[in-house]
Amino acid sequence: MAAEIRSLTGVRGIGAALIVIYHFGKIRLDWINPIWPIPHGYMAVDLFFMLSGFVIGLGYRNAFAEQFSKNYGAFLIKRVARLYPAYIAISILYVLKLAFGLAGEETLSRFGRYDVIGNLLMLGGWGLHIYPLIGVAWAASAELGSYILLPLLMKGTLQRGIISWSFCVLASIFAIYAIAVSGLGYSGPLDVVETTSLYPLLRAVAGFTFGLATYRYAENLDRLTAKSQDAFLIVTLVALVVAACATTNDFPVYFLLIPLIAILSRDGRLALLLFGNKLVYHLGVISYSIYLLHPLFIRFTALSSRHFGATPLAYTICSLVSFVVIWGLSYLSYRFVEIPGRNLITGLLLAKRDGAVTAPAPSSPTG
């Protein structure tokens, strides 16, 4: 298998775009109805968690089996180097927005010392009652928790037999069910993001585990012909759309993400055409910055549209302008913050770790 799977990077970009459209679409110009509701749009985050688990399994399964202590330390350093530069830089933009009174009634006085430290350490997704500076950053925080648990998760899903694998899968199914019936979901049963609960962390760990478990057996799809793989992808995509539109139940959508990742991981002809093309792949590359940056513009877009009559058309046009700005800023963030920051941190902290494993970046906005 190639060091990077273009289709998985591309679907990461599609997921990030869906999250942006979903959040912008939740605005209620008439104070009653969302401007353009995206059914189950919040579940793109679950796609990210599964993608990350899959690609981490690809990159580190053998490395952890050979030199665990050395490679695990290097792995964590690389994850921090991947997450923190853009997170810190974009956090500064959020602070400036609050400082200049551009966030409505919310001000910097809302953040106590505990909140400041928790946000700096990216612990908002661990149920520690930390008031978030970047609301969507809970996913990056929760995924960081999955990275810390990786040795345990990888041993259960990849390094032991089918009984251990089955136990991990069943435990993850139970975890997702517990989240869904918790009553804490905002827009749907699995839309649990509350920073006072451990459920967001559990949501990330469960998705990460499903990704690892899927990686173990995904290569069996190579037995299919190219035409059969393309047909598999078409059926999965159609089933996803039907499930998303036909029911409010999150489970069909959630579990259809698993075969989607599995078939995309083979980088077949149709997969590359739809998800590996230059545009979609580019979105995947800059998806982490897209994910963190886009909430900055939602309120501004809504207020701007009110100057033009607050109609759906006005809001749509203003949103399109915002999307272009988000895209441009995300590219700049990736080019001048993410890459230099990652190189700086890994250069400083891994300089003496000769032979530490080099693995592909996880296919998720947070990794």
Short mmCIF file of C-alpha atoms in Angstrom, two decimals:
data_model
loop_
_atom_site.label_atom_id
_atom_site.label_comp_id
_atom_site.label_asym_id
_atom_site.label_seq_id
_atom_site.Cartn_x
_atom_site.Cartn_y
_atom_site.Cartn_z
CA MET A 1 0.00 0.00 0.00
CA ALA A 2 1.25 3.52 -0.79
CA ALA A 3 2.63 5.73 1.97
CA GLU A 4 -0.28 8.10 1.39
CA ILE A 5 -3.76 7.11 0.29
CA ARG A 6 -5.02 9.99 -1.85
CA SER A 7 -8.67 8.99 -1.63
CA LEU A 8 -8.58 9.09 2.17
CA THR A 9 -6.92 12.50 2.15
CA GLY A 10 -9.59 13.64 -0.29
CA VAL A 11 -12.52 12.35 1.75
CA ARG A 12 -11.02 14.20 4.71
CA GLY A 13 -11.39 17.38 2.63
CA ILE A 14 -14.98 16.52 1.75
CA GLY A 15 -15.67 15.94 5.43
CA ALA A 16 -14.19 19.31 6.38
CA ALA A 17 -16.25 21.02 3.67
CA LEU A 18 -19.40 19.31 4.94
CA ILE A 19 -18.71 20.53 8.46
CA VAL A 20 -18.30 24.09 7.20
CA ILE A 21 -21.51 23.97 5.16
CA TYR A 22 -23.33 22.29 8.05
CA HIS A 23 -22.32 24.97 10.57
CA PHE A 24 -23.08 27.84 8.20
CA GLY A 25 -26.38 26.22 7.32
CA LYS A 26 -27.52 26.12 10.95
CA ILE A 27 -28.01 29.90 10.97
CA ARG A 28 -31.70 30.81 11.35
CA LEU A 29 -32.38 34.06 9.54
CA ASP A 30 -36.06 33.88 10.50
CA TRP A 31 -35.15 32.70 14.03
CA ILE A 32 -37.06 29.46 13.31
CA ASN A 33 -35.66 27.39 10.44
CA PRO A 34 -32.03 26.64 9.51
CA ILE A 35 -31.04 28.29 6.25
CA TRP A 36 -29.91 25.02 4.65
CA PRO A 37 -30.01 21.98 6.96
CA ILE A 38 -27.47 19.24 6.27
CA PRO A 39 -28.82 15.95 7.69
CA HIS A 40 -26.31 14.32 10.06
CA GLY A 41 -23.68 16.87 9.02
CA TYR A 42 -22.06 16.73 12.44
CA MET A 43 -21.13 13.11 11.77
CA ALA A 44 -18.32 14.18 9.47
CA VAL A 45 -16.37 14.45 12.72
CA ASP A 46 -16.91 10.72 13.30
CA LEU A 47 -15.56 10.13 9.81
CA PHE A 48 -12.43 12.05 10.85
CA PHE A 49 -11.92 9.87 13.91
CA MET A 50 -12.26 6.66 11.89
CA LEU A 51 -9.93 7.96 9.20
CA SER A 52 -7.32 8.83 11.77
CA GLY A 53 -7.44 5.37 13.33
CA PHE A 54 -7.15 3.70 9.94
CA VAL A 55 -4.16 5.73 8.79
CA ILE A 56 -2.40 5.48 12.14
CA GLY A 57 -2.78 1.72 11.89
CA LEU A 58 -1.25 1.83 8.42
CA GLY A 59 1.66 3.98 9.53
CA TYR A 60 2.56 2.54 12.92
CA ARG A 61 1.44 -1.08 13.20
CA ASN A 62 4.84 -2.56 12.35
CA ALA A 63 6.82 0.24 13.97
CA PHE A 64 5.16 -0.26 17.35
CA ALA A 65 5.66 -4.01 17.13
CA GLU A 66 9.40 -3.60 16.53
CA GLN A 67 10.56 -0.69 18.75
CA PHE A 68 7.57 0.36 20.79
CA SER A 69 9.11 2.66 23.42
CA LYS A 70 11.22 4.61 20.94
CA ASN A 71 8.57 4.91 18.25
CA TYR A 72 5.69 5.70 20.61
CA GLY A 73 7.56 8.72 21.97
CA ALA A 74 8.37 9.88 18.45
CA PHE A 75 4.76 9.33 17.44
CA LEU A 76 3.42 11.56 20.23
CA ILE A 77 5.93 14.29 19.43
CA LYS A 78 4.90 14.22 15.78
CA ARG A 79 1.21 14.40 16.73
CA VAL A 80 1.86 17.43 18.93
CA ALA A 81 3.91 18.99 16.12
CA ARG A 82 1.00 18.38 13.74
CA LEU A 83 -1.73 19.76 15.99
CA TYR A 84 -0.30 22.66 17.94
CA PRO A 85 1.19 25.20 15.50
CA ALA A 86 -2.08 25.91 13.66
CA TYR A 87 -4.08 25.56 16.87
CA ILE A 88 -2.01 28.20 18.68
CA ALA A 89 -1.87 30.57 15.70
CA ILE A 90 -5.61 30.36 15.06
CA SER A 91 -6.32 30.68 18.78
CA ILE A 92 -4.67 34.09 18.61
CA LEU A 93 -7.22 35.11 15.98
CA TYR A 94 -10.04 34.04 18.28
CA VAL A 95 -8.51 36.03 21.14
CA LEU A 96 -8.32 39.11 18.91
CA LYS A 97 -11.94 38.63 17.89
CA LEU A 98 -12.96 38.63 21.55
CA ALA A 99 -10.66 41.51 22.46
CA PHE A 100 -12.15 43.76 19.78
CA GLY A 101 -15.72 42.91 20.72
CA LEU A 102 -16.50 41.03 17.52
CA ALA A 103 -17.98 37.96 19.22
CA GLY A 104 -21.26 39.40 20.43
CA GLU A 105 -21.74 39.26 24.18
CA GLU A 106 -18.83 36.92 24.75
CA THR A 107 -15.65 38.58 26.07
CA LEU A 108 -12.24 37.55 27.34
CA SER A 109 -13.44 38.01 30.92
CA ARG A 110 -15.35 34.74 30.51
CA PHE A 111 -12.06 32.82 30.59
CA GLY A 112 -10.54 32.14 33.99
CA ARG A 113 -7.00 30.96 34.61
CA TYR A 114 -8.15 27.34 34.55
CA ASP A 115 -9.79 27.86 31.15
CA VAL A 116 -6.69 29.57 29.76
CA ILE A 117 -4.40 26.73 30.84
CA GLY A 118 -6.84 24.09 29.62
CA ASN A 119 -7.13 25.72 26.20
CA LEU A 120 -3.37 26.12 25.89
CA LEU A 121 -2.90 22.43 26.62
CA MET A 122 -5.75 21.49 24.26
CA LEU A 123 -7.68 19.60 26.93
CA GLY A 124 -11.16 20.87 26.09
CA GLY A 125 -12.41 17.50 24.85
CA TRP A 126 -11.55 15.54 27.99
CA GLY A 127 -14.56 16.40 30.13
CA LEU A 128 -12.61 18.76 32.38
CA HIS A 129 -15.17 21.60 32.37
CA ILE A 130 -12.87 23.87 30.36
CA TYR A 131 -14.62 26.76 28.62
CA PRO A 132 -13.47 26.47 24.97
CA LEU A 133 -11.85 29.26 23.02
CA ILE A 134 -12.33 27.39 19.74
CA GLY A 135 -15.53 25.41 20.09
CA VAL A 136 -14.77 22.88 17.36
CA ALA A 137 -11.31 22.18 18.82
CA TRP A 138 -12.90 19.62 21.16
CA ALA A 139 -12.39 17.12 18.31
CA ALA A 140 -8.65 17.77 18.11
CA SER A 141 -8.43 17.48 21.88
CA ALA A 142 -10.40 14.24 21.96
CA GLU A 143 -8.32 12.79 19.15
CA LEU A 144 -5.20 13.65 21.11
CA GLY A 145 -6.60 11.44 23.85
CA SER A 146 -6.95 8.63 21.30
CA TYR A 147 -3.29 9.04 20.39
CA ILE A 148 -2.29 8.65 24.02
CA LEU A 149 -4.35 5.45 24.24
CA LEU A 150 -2.95 4.14 20.96
CA PRO A 151 -0.77 1.35 22.44
CA LEU A 152 -3.77 -0.20 24.16
CA LEU A 153 -6.09 0.28 21.18
CA MET A 154 -3.56 -1.03 18.68
CA LYS A 155 -2.77 -4.09 20.75
CA GLY A 156 -6.45 -4.98 20.99
CA THR A 157 -7.29 -4.44 17.32
CA LEU A 158 -4.12 -5.23 15.36
CA GLN A 159 -1.65 -7.22 17.42
CA ARG A 160 -3.82 -9.94 18.92
CA GLY A 161 -6.34 -12.48 17.64
CA ILE A 162 -9.91 -12.26 16.47
CA ILE A 163 -11.32 -12.52 20.00
CA SER A 164 -9.47 -9.39 21.11
CA TRP A 165 -10.46 -7.62 17.88
CA SER A 166 -14.11 -8.57 18.40
CA PHE A 167 -14.04 -7.35 21.98
CA CYS A 168 -12.72 -3.94 20.89
CA VAL A 169 -15.37 -3.65 18.18
CA LEU A 170 -18.19 -4.64 20.54
CA ALA A 171 -16.91 -2.24 23.20
CA SER A 172 -16.90 0.56 20.63
CA ILE A 173 -20.44 -0.29 19.53
CA PHE A 174 -21.56 -0.14 23.14
CA ALA A 175 -19.75 3.20 23.58
CA ILE A 176 -21.51 4.71 20.56
CA TYR A 177 -24.85 3.43 21.83
CA ALA A 178 -24.18 4.94 25.27
CA ILE A 179 -23.40 8.30 23.68
CA ALA A 180 -26.52 8.18 21.52
CA VAL A 181 -28.84 7.50 24.48
CA SER A 182 -27.12 9.98 26.80
CA GLY A 183 -29.53 12.74 25.81
CA LEU A 184 -26.63 15.19 25.44
CA GLY A 185 -26.74 15.45 21.65
CA TYR A 186 -27.45 18.88 20.18
CA SER A 187 -28.60 18.36 16.61
CA GLY A 188 -28.80 14.58 16.86
CA PRO A 189 -28.10 11.63 19.17
CA LEU A 190 -24.36 11.49 18.43
CA ASP A 191 -23.82 15.25 18.29
CA VAL A 192 -22.31 15.22 21.78
CA VAL A 193 -19.64 17.91 22.17
CA GLU A 194 -20.20 19.12 25.73
CA THR A 195 -16.88 19.90 27.43
CA THR A 196 -18.24 18.92 30.85
CA SER A 197 -18.68 15.29 29.76
CA LEU A 198 -16.35 12.44 28.87
CA TYR A 199 -18.63 11.46 26.00
CA PRO A 200 -16.76 13.53 23.37
CA LEU A 201 -13.54 11.72 24.30
CA LEU A 202 -15.36 8.39 24.22
CA ARG A 203 -16.77 9.31 20.81
CA ALA A 204 -13.28 9.91 19.47
CA VAL A 205 -11.81 6.75 20.97
CA ALA A 206 -14.66 4.62 19.60
CA GLY A 207 -14.26 6.06 16.10
CA PHE A 208 -10.49 5.68 16.29
CA THR A 209 -10.92 2.04 17.32
CA PHE A 210 -13.28 1.36 14.41
CA GLY A 211 -10.64 2.84 12.10
CA LEU A 212 -7.93 0.55 13.47
CA ALA A 213 -10.25 -2.46 13.31
CA THR A 214 -11.16 -1.66 9.71
CA TYR A 215 -7.52 -1.36 8.68
CA ARG A 216 -6.85 -4.91 9.85
CA TYR A 217 -9.14 -6.44 7.23
CA ALA A 218 -9.46 -3.77 4.52
CA GLU A 219 -6.85 -5.40 2.31
CA ASN A 220 -9.30 -8.26 1.72
CA LEU A 221 -11.09 -5.89 -0.65
CA ASP A 222 -8.13 -6.25 -3.01
CA ARG A 223 -9.64 -9.60 -3.99
CA LEU A 224 -12.39 -7.69 -5.79
CA THR A 225 -11.95 -6.69 -9.41
CA ALA A 226 -11.60 -3.01 -10.27
CA LYS A 227 -15.21 -2.93 -11.49
CA SER A 228 -16.42 -4.58 -8.31
CA GLN A 229 -14.56 -2.05 -6.17
CA ASP A 230 -16.15 0.79 -8.12
CA ALA A 231 -19.59 -0.78 -7.68
CA PHE A 232 -18.92 -1.24 -3.96
CA LEU A 233 -18.12 2.46 -3.66
CA ILE A 234 -21.22 3.53 -5.59
CA VAL A 235 -23.51 1.37 -3.46
CA THR A 236 -21.92 2.67 -0.26
CA LEU A 237 -22.24 6.32 -1.29
CA VAL A 238 -25.86 5.87 -2.37
CA ALA A 239 -26.66 4.07 0.88
CA LEU A 240 -25.06 6.91 2.86
CA VAL A 241 -27.11 9.57 1.10
CA VAL A 242 -30.33 7.59 1.50
CA ALA A 243 -29.64 6.88 5.17
CA ALA A 244 -28.80 10.53 5.85
CA CYS A 245 -31.94 11.84 4.17
CA ALA A 246 -34.42 9.14 5.17
CA THR A 247 -33.89 8.83 8.91
CA THR A 248 -32.92 10.84 11.98
CA ASN A 249 -31.24 7.75 13.40
CA ASP A 250 -27.47 8.26 13.43
CA PHE A 251 -26.53 4.58 13.50
CA PRO A 252 -27.07 3.73 9.79
CA VAL A 253 -24.94 6.71 8.73
CA TYR A 254 -22.30 5.98 11.36
CA PHE A 255 -21.77 2.36 10.44
CA LEU A 256 -21.85 3.03 6.69
CA LEU A 257 -18.76 5.19 7.18
CA ILE A 258 -16.79 2.02 7.91
CA PRO A 259 -17.19 0.36 4.48
CA LEU A 260 -16.68 3.78 2.87
CA ILE A 261 -13.25 4.11 4.46
CA ALA A 262 -12.41 0.50 3.67
CA ILE A 263 -13.15 0.79 -0.05
CA LEU A 264 -11.56 4.23 -0.40
CA SER A 265 -8.38 2.85 1.17
CA ARG A 266 -7.83 0.71 -1.93
CA ASP A 267 -7.45 3.87 -4.07
CA GLY A 268 -9.48 2.35 -6.90
CA ARG A 269 -10.29 4.08 -10.17
CA LEU A 270 -13.58 5.65 -9.11
CA ALA A 271 -12.24 6.46 -5.65
CA LEU A 272 -9.36 8.41 -7.16
CA LEU A 273 -11.65 10.11 -9.64
CA LEU A 274 -14.03 11.33 -6.94
CA PHE A 275 -11.76 11.79 -3.93
CA GLY A 276 -8.21 11.79 -5.26
CA ASN A 277 -8.53 14.56 -7.84
CA LYS A 278 -6.45 17.71 -7.36
CA LEU A 279 -9.22 19.91 -5.97
CA VAL A 280 -10.60 17.47 -3.41
CA TYR A 281 -7.12 16.29 -2.44
CA HIS A 282 -6.06 19.90 -1.88
CA LEU A 283 -9.01 20.41 0.47
CA GLY A 284 -7.87 17.37 2.40
CA VAL A 285 -4.35 18.68 2.76
CA ILE A 286 -5.52 21.99 4.29
CA SER A 287 -8.55 20.53 6.09
CA TYR A 288 -7.21 20.98 9.63
CA SER A 289 -6.92 24.74 9.21
CA ILE A 290 -10.30 24.84 7.44
CA TYR A 291 -11.84 23.08 10.42
CA LEU A 292 -10.35 25.43 13.01
CA LEU A 293 -10.82 28.67 11.06
CA HIS A 294 -14.36 28.45 9.77
CA PRO A 295 -16.29 29.32 12.99
CA LEU A 296 -14.59 32.72 12.98
CA PHE A 297 -16.71 33.74 10.00
CA ILE A 298 -20.18 32.39 10.78
CA ARG A 299 -21.46 35.32 12.85
CA PHE A 300 -19.79 37.82 10.54
CA THR A 301 -21.49 36.21 7.53
CA ALA A 302 -24.91 36.30 9.18
CA LEU A 303 -24.51 39.97 10.15
CA SER A 304 -23.27 40.88 6.68
CA SER A 305 -26.26 39.27 5.03
CA ARG A 306 -28.63 41.41 7.12
CA HIS A 307 -27.30 44.48 5.33
CA PHE A 308 -28.72 43.00 2.13
CA GLY A 309 -32.14 42.08 3.46
CA ALA A 310 -31.31 38.91 5.40
CA THR A 311 -32.73 36.76 2.62
CA PRO A 312 -31.56 33.20 1.90
CA LEU A 313 -29.99 34.45 -1.33
CA ALA A 314 -28.09 37.23 0.44
CA TYR A 315 -26.84 34.82 3.09
CA THR A 316 -25.80 32.28 0.47
CA ILE A 317 -23.79 34.88 -1.45
CA CYS A 318 -22.13 36.13 1.73
CA SER A 319 -21.38 32.54 2.70
CA LEU A 320 -19.72 31.86 -0.65
CA VAL A 321 -17.48 34.87 -0.10
CA SER A 322 -16.63 33.57 3.37
CA PHE A 323 -15.84 30.12 1.97
CA VAL A 324 -13.32 31.64 -0.43
CA VAL A 325 -11.70 33.61 2.40
CA ILE A 326 -11.59 30.52 4.63
CA TRP A 327 -10.02 28.55 1.81
CA GLY A 328 -7.33 31.18 1.23
CA LEU A 329 -6.52 31.62 4.91
CA SER A 330 -6.41 27.86 5.40
CA TYR A 331 -3.86 27.50 2.62
CA LEU A 332 -1.74 30.26 4.16
CA SER A 333 -2.03 28.60 7.55
CA TYR A 334 -0.96 25.27 6.13
CA ARG A 335 1.90 26.74 4.11
CA PHE A 336 3.30 29.21 6.64
CA VAL A 337 2.21 27.85 10.03
CA GLU A 338 1.53 24.12 9.92
CA ILE A 339 4.52 23.02 7.84
CA PRO A 340 7.16 25.31 9.43
CA GLY A 341 5.77 24.67 12.92
CA ARG A 342 5.79 20.92 12.46
CA ASN A 343 9.33 20.98 11.09
CA LEU A 344 10.53 23.19 13.93
CA ILE A 345 9.08 21.03 16.70
CA THR A 346 10.16 17.72 15.21
CA GLY A 347 13.59 19.14 14.44
CA LEU A 348 14.07 20.25 18.03
CA LEU A 349 12.59 17.24 19.79
CA LEU A 350 13.44 14.39 17.43
CA ALA A 351 16.97 15.42 16.45
CA LYS A 352 18.50 12.79 18.73
CA ARG A 353 16.00 10.05 17.86
CA ASP A 354 17.87 8.47 14.97
CA GLY A 355 15.82 5.86 13.23
CA ALA A 356 12.50 6.95 14.68
CA VAL A 357 9.66 5.81 12.49
CA THR A 358 8.39 8.01 9.71
CA ALA A 359 4.74 7.46 8.92
CA PRO A 360 2.03 9.15 6.87
CA ALA A 361 -0.05 11.86 8.46
CA PRO A 362 -3.43 10.70 9.72
CA SER A 363 -6.27 11.36 7.31
CA SER A 364 -8.32 13.69 9.47
CA PRO A 365 -8.55 17.41 10.05
CA THR A 366 -7.06 16.98 13.43
CA GLY A 367 -4.15 14.90 12.41
#
